[in-house]
XYZ file of C-alpha atoms in Angstrom:
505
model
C 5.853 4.454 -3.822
C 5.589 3.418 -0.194
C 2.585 5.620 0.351
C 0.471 3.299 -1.645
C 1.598 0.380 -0.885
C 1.118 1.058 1.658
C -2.294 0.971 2.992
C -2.844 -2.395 2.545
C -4.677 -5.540 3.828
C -4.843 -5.536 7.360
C -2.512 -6.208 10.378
C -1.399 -9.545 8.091
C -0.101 -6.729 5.251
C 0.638 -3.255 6.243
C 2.490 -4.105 9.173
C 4.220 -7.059 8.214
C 5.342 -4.706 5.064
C 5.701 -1.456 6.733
C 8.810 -3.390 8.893
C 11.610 -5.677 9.023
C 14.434 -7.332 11.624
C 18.381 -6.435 11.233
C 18.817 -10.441 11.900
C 19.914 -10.518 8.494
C 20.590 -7.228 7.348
C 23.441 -4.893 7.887
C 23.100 -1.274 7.719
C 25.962 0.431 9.394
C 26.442 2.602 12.728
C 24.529 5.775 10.684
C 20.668 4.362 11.009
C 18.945 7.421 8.731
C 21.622 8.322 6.171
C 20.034 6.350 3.076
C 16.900 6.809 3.985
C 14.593 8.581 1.416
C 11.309 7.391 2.173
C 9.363 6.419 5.745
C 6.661 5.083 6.555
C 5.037 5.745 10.197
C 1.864 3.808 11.461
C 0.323 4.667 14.832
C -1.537 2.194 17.172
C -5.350 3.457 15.862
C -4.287 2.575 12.371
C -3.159 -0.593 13.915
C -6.434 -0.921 15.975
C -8.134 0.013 12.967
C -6.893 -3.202 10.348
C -6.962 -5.415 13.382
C -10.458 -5.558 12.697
C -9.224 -7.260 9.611
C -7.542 -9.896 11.044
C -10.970 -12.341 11.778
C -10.927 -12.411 7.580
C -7.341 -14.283 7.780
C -7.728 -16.362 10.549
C -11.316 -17.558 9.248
C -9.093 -18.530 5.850
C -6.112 -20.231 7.610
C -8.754 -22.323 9.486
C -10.626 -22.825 6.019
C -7.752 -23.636 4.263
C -6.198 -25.858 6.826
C -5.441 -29.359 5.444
C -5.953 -31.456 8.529
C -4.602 -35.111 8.205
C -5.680 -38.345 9.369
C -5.470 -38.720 12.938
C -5.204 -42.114 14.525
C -3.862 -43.610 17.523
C -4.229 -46.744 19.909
C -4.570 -47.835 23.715
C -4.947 -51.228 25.958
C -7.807 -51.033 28.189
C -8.233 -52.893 31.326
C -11.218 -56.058 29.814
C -11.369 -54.268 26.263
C -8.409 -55.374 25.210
C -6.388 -52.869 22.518
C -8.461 -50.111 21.261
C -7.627 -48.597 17.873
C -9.516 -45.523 16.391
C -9.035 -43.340 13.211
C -10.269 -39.495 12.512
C -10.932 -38.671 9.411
C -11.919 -35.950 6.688
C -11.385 -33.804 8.880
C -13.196 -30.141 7.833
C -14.219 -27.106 9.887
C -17.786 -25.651 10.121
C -19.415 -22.647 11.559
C -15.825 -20.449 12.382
C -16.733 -17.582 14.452
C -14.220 -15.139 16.183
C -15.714 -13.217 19.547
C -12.609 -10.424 19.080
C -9.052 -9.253 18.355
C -6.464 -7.500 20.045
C -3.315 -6.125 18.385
C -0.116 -5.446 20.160
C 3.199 -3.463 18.993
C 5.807 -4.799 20.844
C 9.482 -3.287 20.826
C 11.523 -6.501 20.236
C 10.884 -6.226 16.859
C 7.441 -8.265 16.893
C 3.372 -7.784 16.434
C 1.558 -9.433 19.020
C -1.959 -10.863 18.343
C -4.829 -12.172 20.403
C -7.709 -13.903 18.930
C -10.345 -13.885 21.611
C -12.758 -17.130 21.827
C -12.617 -19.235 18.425
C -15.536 -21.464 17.871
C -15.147 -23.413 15.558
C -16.935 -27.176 15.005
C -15.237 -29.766 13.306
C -16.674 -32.918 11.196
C -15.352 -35.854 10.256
C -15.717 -39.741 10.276
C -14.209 -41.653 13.129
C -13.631 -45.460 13.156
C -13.011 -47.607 16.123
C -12.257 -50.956 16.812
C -11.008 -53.444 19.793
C -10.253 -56.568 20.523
C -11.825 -58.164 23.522
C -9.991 -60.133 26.046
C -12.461 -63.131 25.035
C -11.376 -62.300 21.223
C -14.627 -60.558 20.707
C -13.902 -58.273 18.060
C -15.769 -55.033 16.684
C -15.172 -52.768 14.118
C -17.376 -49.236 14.055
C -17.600 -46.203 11.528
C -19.554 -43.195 13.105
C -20.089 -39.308 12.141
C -18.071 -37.247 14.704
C -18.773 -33.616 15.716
C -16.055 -31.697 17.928
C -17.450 -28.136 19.815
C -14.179 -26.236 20.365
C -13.271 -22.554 21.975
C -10.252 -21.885 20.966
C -8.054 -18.460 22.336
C -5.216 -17.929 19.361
C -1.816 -16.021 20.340
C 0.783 -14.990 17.717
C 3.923 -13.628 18.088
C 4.654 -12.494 14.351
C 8.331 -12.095 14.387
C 9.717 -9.938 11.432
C 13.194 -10.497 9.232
C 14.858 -8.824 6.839
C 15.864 -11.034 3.882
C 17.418 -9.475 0.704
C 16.179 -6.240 2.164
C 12.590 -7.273 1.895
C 10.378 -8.192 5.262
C 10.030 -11.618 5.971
C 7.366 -12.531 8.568
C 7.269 -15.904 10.756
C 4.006 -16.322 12.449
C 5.474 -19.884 13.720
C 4.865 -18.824 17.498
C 1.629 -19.521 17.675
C -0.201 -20.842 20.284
C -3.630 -22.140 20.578
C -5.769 -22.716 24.016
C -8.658 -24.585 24.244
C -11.104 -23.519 26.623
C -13.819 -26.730 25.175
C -12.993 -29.263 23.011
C -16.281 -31.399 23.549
C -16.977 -34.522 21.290
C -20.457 -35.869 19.494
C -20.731 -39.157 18.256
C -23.790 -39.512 15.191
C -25.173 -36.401 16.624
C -25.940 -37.946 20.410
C -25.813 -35.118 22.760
C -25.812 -37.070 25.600
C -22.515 -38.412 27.441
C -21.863 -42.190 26.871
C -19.829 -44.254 27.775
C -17.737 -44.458 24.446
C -18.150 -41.043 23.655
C -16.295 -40.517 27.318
C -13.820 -43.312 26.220
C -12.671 -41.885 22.849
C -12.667 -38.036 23.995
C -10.391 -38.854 26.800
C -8.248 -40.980 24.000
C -8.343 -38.364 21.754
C -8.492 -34.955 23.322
C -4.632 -34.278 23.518
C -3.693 -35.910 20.128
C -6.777 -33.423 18.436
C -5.458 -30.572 20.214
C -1.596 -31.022 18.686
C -3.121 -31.485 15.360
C -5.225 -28.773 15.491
C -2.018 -26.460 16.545
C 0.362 -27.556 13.938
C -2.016 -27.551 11.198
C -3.737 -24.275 11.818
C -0.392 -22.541 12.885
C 1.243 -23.846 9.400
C -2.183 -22.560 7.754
C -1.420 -18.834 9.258
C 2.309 -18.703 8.511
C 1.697 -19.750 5.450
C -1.260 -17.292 4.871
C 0.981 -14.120 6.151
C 4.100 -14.782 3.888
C 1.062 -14.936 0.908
C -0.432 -12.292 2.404
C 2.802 -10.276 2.553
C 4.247 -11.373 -0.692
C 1.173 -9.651 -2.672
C 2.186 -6.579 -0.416
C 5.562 -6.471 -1.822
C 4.630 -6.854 -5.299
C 1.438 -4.508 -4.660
C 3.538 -1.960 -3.283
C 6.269 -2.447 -6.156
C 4.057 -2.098 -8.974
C 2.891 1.474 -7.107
C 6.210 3.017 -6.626
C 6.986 1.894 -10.666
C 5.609 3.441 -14.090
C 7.275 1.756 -16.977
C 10.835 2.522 -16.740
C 10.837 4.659 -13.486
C 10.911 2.730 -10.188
C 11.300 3.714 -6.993
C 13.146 1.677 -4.427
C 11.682 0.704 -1.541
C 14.124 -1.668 0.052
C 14.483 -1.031 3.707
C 17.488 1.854 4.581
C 17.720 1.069 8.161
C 16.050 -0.918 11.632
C 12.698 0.068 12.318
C 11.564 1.960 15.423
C 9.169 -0.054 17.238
C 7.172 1.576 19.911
C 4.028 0.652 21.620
C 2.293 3.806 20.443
C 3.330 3.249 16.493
C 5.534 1.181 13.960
C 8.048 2.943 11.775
C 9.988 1.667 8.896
C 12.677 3.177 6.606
C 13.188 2.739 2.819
C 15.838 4.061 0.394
C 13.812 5.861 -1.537
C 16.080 6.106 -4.404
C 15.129 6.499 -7.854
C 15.827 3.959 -10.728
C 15.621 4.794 -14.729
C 16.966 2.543 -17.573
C 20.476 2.201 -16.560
C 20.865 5.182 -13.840
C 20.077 5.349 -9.992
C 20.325 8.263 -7.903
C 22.115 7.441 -4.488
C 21.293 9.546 -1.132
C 23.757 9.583 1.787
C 23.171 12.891 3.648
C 19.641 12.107 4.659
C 17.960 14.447 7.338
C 15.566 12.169 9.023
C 14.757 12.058 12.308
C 12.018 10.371 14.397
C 10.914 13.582 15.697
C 9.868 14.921 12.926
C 6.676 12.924 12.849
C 3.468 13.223 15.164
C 1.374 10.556 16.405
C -2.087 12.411 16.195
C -2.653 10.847 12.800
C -3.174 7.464 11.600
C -0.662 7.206 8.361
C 2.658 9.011 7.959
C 4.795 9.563 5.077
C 8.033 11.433 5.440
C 10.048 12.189 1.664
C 13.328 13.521 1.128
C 13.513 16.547 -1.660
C 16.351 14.025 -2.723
C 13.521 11.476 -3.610
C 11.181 14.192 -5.619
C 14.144 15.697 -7.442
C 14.601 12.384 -8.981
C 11.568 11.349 -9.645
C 11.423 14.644 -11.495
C 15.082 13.946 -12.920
C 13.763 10.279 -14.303
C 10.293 11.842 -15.848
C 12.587 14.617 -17.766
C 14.852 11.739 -18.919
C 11.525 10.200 -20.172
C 10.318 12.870 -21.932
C 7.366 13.169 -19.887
C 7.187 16.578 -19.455
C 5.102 17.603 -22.185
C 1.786 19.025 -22.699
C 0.273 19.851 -25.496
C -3.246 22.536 -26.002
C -5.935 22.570 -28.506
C -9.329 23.436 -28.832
C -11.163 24.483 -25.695
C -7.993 24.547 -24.006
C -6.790 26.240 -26.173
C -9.169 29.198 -26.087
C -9.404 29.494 -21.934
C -5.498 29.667 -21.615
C -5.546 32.719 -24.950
C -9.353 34.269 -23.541
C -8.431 34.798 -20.048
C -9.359 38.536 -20.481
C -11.968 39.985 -22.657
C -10.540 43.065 -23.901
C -10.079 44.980 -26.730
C -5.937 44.692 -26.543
C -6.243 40.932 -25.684
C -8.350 40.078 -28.724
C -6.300 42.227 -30.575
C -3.074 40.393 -29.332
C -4.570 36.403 -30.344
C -6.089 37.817 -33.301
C -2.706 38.761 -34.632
C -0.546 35.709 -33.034
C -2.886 33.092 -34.129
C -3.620 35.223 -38.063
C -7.184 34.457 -37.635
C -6.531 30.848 -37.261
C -8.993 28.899 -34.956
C -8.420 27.274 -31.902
C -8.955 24.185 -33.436
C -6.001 24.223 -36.374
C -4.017 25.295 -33.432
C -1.698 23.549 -30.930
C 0.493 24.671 -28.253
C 2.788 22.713 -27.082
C 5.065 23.290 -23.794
C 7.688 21.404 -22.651
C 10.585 21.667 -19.959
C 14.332 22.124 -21.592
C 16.137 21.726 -18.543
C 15.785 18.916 -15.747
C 13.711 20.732 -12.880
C 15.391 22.032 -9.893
C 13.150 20.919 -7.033
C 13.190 22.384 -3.736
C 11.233 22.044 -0.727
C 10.673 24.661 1.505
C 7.742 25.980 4.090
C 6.175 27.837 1.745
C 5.741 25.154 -0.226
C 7.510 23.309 -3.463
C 9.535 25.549 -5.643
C 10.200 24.527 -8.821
C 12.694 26.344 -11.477
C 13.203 25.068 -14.881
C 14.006 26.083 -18.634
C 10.580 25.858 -20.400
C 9.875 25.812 -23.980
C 6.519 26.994 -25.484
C 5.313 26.449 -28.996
C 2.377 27.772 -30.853
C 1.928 25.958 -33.949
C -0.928 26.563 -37.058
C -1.954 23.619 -38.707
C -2.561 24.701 -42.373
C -4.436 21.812 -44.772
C -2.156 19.945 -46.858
C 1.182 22.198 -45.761
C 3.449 21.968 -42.804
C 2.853 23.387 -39.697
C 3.378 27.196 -39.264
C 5.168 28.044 -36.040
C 3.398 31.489 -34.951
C 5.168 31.914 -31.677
C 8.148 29.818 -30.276
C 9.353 31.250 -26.643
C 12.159 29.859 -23.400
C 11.240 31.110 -20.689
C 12.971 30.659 -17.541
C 10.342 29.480 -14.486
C 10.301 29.743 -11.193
C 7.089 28.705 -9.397
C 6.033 27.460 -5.771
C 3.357 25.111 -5.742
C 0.948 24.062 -2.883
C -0.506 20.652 -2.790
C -3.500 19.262 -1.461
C -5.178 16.036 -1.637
C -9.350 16.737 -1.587
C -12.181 14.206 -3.030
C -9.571 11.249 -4.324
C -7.988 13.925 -6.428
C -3.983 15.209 -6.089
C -4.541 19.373 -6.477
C -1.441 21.343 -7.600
C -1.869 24.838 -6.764
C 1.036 27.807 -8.060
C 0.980 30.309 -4.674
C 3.827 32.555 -6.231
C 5.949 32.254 -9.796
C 7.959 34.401 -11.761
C 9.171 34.274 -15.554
C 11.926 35.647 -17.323
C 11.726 35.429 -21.076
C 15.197 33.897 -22.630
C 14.055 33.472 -26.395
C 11.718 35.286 -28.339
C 10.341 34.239 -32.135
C 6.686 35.363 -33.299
C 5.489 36.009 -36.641
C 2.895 38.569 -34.908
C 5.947 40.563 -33.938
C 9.082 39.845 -35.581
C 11.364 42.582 -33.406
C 9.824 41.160 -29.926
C 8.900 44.898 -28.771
C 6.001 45.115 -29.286
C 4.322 46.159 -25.726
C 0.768 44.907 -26.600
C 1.603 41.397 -27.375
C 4.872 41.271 -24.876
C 2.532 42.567 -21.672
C -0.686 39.894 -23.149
C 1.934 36.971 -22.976
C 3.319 37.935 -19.699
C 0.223 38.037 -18.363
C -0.933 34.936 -20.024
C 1.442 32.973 -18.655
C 1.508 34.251 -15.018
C -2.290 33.887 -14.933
C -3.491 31.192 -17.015
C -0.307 29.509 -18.131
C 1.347 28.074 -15.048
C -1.582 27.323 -13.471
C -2.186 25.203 -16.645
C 0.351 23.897 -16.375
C 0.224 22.843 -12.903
C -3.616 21.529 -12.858
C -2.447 19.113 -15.987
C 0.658 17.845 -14.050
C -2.129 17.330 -11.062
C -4.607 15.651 -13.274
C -2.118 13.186 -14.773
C -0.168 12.215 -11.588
C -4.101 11.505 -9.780
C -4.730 9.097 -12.814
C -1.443 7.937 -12.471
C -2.151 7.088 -8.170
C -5.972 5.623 -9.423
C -4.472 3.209 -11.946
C -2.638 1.876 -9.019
C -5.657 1.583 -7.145
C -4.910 4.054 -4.296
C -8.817 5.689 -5.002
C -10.364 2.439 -3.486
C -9.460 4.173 -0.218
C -11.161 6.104 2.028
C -8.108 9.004 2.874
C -9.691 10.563 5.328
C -8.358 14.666 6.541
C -5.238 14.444 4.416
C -2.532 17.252 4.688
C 0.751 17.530 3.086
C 3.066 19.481 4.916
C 6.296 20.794 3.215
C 9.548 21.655 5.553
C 13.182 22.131 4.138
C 14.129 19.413 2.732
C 11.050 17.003 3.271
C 7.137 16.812 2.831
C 5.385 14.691 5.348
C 1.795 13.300 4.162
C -0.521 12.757 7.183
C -3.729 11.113 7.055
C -6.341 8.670 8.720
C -7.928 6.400 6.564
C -10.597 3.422 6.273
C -9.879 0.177 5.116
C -11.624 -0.955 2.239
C -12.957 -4.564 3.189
C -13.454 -5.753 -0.437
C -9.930 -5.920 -0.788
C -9.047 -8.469 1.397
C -11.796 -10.652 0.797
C -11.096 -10.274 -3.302
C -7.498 -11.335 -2.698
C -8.321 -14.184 0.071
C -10.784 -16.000 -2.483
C -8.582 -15.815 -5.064
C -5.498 -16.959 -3.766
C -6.536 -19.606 -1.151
């Protein structure tokens, strides 16, 4: 989903991901009305990855492929001078500090503060004199440069996917100072082939380091997307995170909108009626997520449709869910649904009937579906005995927190109806003892079961993707009528960019 791909890989990443131009997309006079999913970023998250940045220029400079430079000049007694630099390679890269800006044409503006970077290479010389004296020379070359580095990253939408083009760049030197074989000292040909040399070096240096960062951010990017599209899909469920609409731009954050809409096997669900608006977010947190009920009711829809809502109880479970109470009508009660059977050649299963009817509110997420629940003895060599088979109709609202890299589901208020009654225990179903147990059974222990296994399954589901490498930092998710928003700061886990950077470049 966009709020894990979210948190990505610096100003190079997130932003370039979180955003796109209309220059070649179309969207229609209604900006918001397919929009299922946003994403909000606010300048000290920006601040925040900047920090990042020094890891990709250091690469694009690394990774630069700088050619052969050569040129030629007639000198006044010296005849026609010819030199050649070559292998070319940069040493010692060091960047004094970066400077982010969020410009509202649709652009990221950064500053790279005082570059030093020395360059080695080999550079041969030779001239013809004008009394045909001729020498040819091949000396080691140093070249101390300061460098300031502006881009302009200018964003597009292609295919409804962000493009980025970093191609206005600009580099100013501040020193670009040349050593010949390691001779501090000015010279006479050291002053001859810097002033030769000084304004081809610093076009070189320009085109090849400005190719090196484009070229770096659409990589950079490009892991993004798929990053972010193998979060928002689990086999055959995908969400779609295309962009819905322009971005909103300001200098304070950076806001992009996605479509949110779920895709399973053959079926999509399509929103139109969106209720979006840009002031329904804050700008006191870092990270934003806004998510239409639209978007959760499918998701929901698609995990019915994939028979994923199932659970099954044995053993230990088993027992706390039955042993909630320890009383002399509660034993009495599992003693005679369960015929003296152990927890252990036992197993409940549960399992929705309906699709869930999802519905966000203050309060919190209310829930209402058709539930089935199964109690099952497993007998040696003979087919299963079913003790107690029940449908229950469900309505529950459900809290949700996000505390120590963990996704807690908490039920606040529920209520059950019983639709279909069948147990051995009490053939006629009016029996008060076990009716009043299995009430309170599933009002206590039951749905909060329930709930805590969804949790615990949708947590491993977010770690597999890799979302626990973050540090998520005062999360709160805050349910309204129609939409939850997720808020959070966070910090940026280093390791990731560096993995990715020595891998791919």
């Amino acid at each position: 989903m966009c709020w894990a791909g979210r948190m990505m890989l610096g100003t190079f990443s997130i932003l370039l991901v979180l955003v796109h131009t209309a220059a070649a997309c179309e969207f229609g006079p209604f900006p918001y009305r397919a929009t299922g999913i946003v994403c909000r970023m606010t300048k000290p998250a920006a601040l925040l990855l900047n920090q990042e940045t020094a890891q990709v220029i250091q690469a694009a400079f690394r990774n630069a492929k700088f050619p052969n430079i050569t040129g030629e000049r007639s000198m006044r007694l010296l005849g026609r001078v010819a030199y050649g630099l070559s292998n070319i390679q940069v040493n010692d890269l060091s960047i004094a500090r970066s400077e982010v800006e969020l410009k509202e044409d649709n652009a990221i503006g950064i500053s790279i503060k005082n570059v030093t970077a020395l360059f080695r290479g080999t550079l041969s010389y030779g001239y013809a004199g004008a009394w045909f004296l001729k020498l040819f020379h091949s000396v080691d070359f140093e070249i101390e440069s300061s460098i300031d580095l502006q881009l302009n990253i200018n964003l597009m939408c292609q295919k409804d996917q962000v493009a980025p083009d970093a191609s206005d760049c600009y580099l100013t030197f501040h020193k670009l100072t040349l050593h010949l074989q390691g001779d501090k000292q000015p010279g006479w040909l050291k002053q001859l082939f810097t002033d030769f040399i000084s304004f081809t070096l610093k076009l070189v240096l320009k085109r090849e380091v400005c190719k090196e960062i484009n070229a770096v951010a659409q990589t950079l990017t490009n892991f993004i997307l798929d990053l972010a599209a193998n979060f928002v899909q689990d086999k055959d469920i995908i969400v779609d995170i295309s962009v819905a609409s322009d971005p909103v731009i300001k200098a304070s954050y950076i806001e992009s909108h996605h479509k949110g809409r779920v895709l399973y096997k053959n079926s999509s669900s399509e929103l139109s009626d969106s209720v979006f608006s840009p002031s329904l977010l804050t700008e006191s947190h870092m990270l934003y997520f806004w998510l239409s009920e639209h978007s959760l009711s499918s998701l929901a829809a698609a995990a019915f449709l994939d028979g994923r809502l199932v659970l099954n109880l044995r053993g230990e479970k088993l027992q706390e869910l039955f042993e909630m109470e320890d009383t002399e009508v509660q034993r009495k009660a599992v003693q005679r649904i369960f015929q003296g059977t152990s927890y252990n050649d036992s197993v409940a299963k549960v399992w929705s009937l309906t699709q869930p009817q999802i519905s966000l509110q203050p309060e919190g997420t209310v829930v209402r579906s058709l539930v089935a629940v199964e109690i099952s003895i497993l007998l040696a060599g003979e087919e299963p005995l079913v003790a107690l088979y029940m449908e229950k109709e469900i309505t529950v609202t459900i809290q949700a927190a996000y505390a120590e890299k963990k996704l807690i589901l908490q039920p606040v208020d529920s209520s059950v109806e019983i639709k279909v009654f069948k147990c051995t225990a009490d053939p006629s179903g009016e029996d008060p003892s076990i009716q009043s147990f299995l009430q309170n059974m599933i009002l206590a222990a039951g749905i909060p079961e329930v709930t805590s296994s969804i949790g615990s399954a949708l947590t491993s589901l977010m770690n597999n993707k890799r979302l626990n490498l973050f540090d998520i930092i005062n999360p709160e998710i805050i349910t309204r009528e129609g939409y939850v928003i997720v808020q959070l700061d966070f910090g940026f886990p280093s390791h990731l960019l560096l993995n990715f950077l020595e891998k791919s470049l």
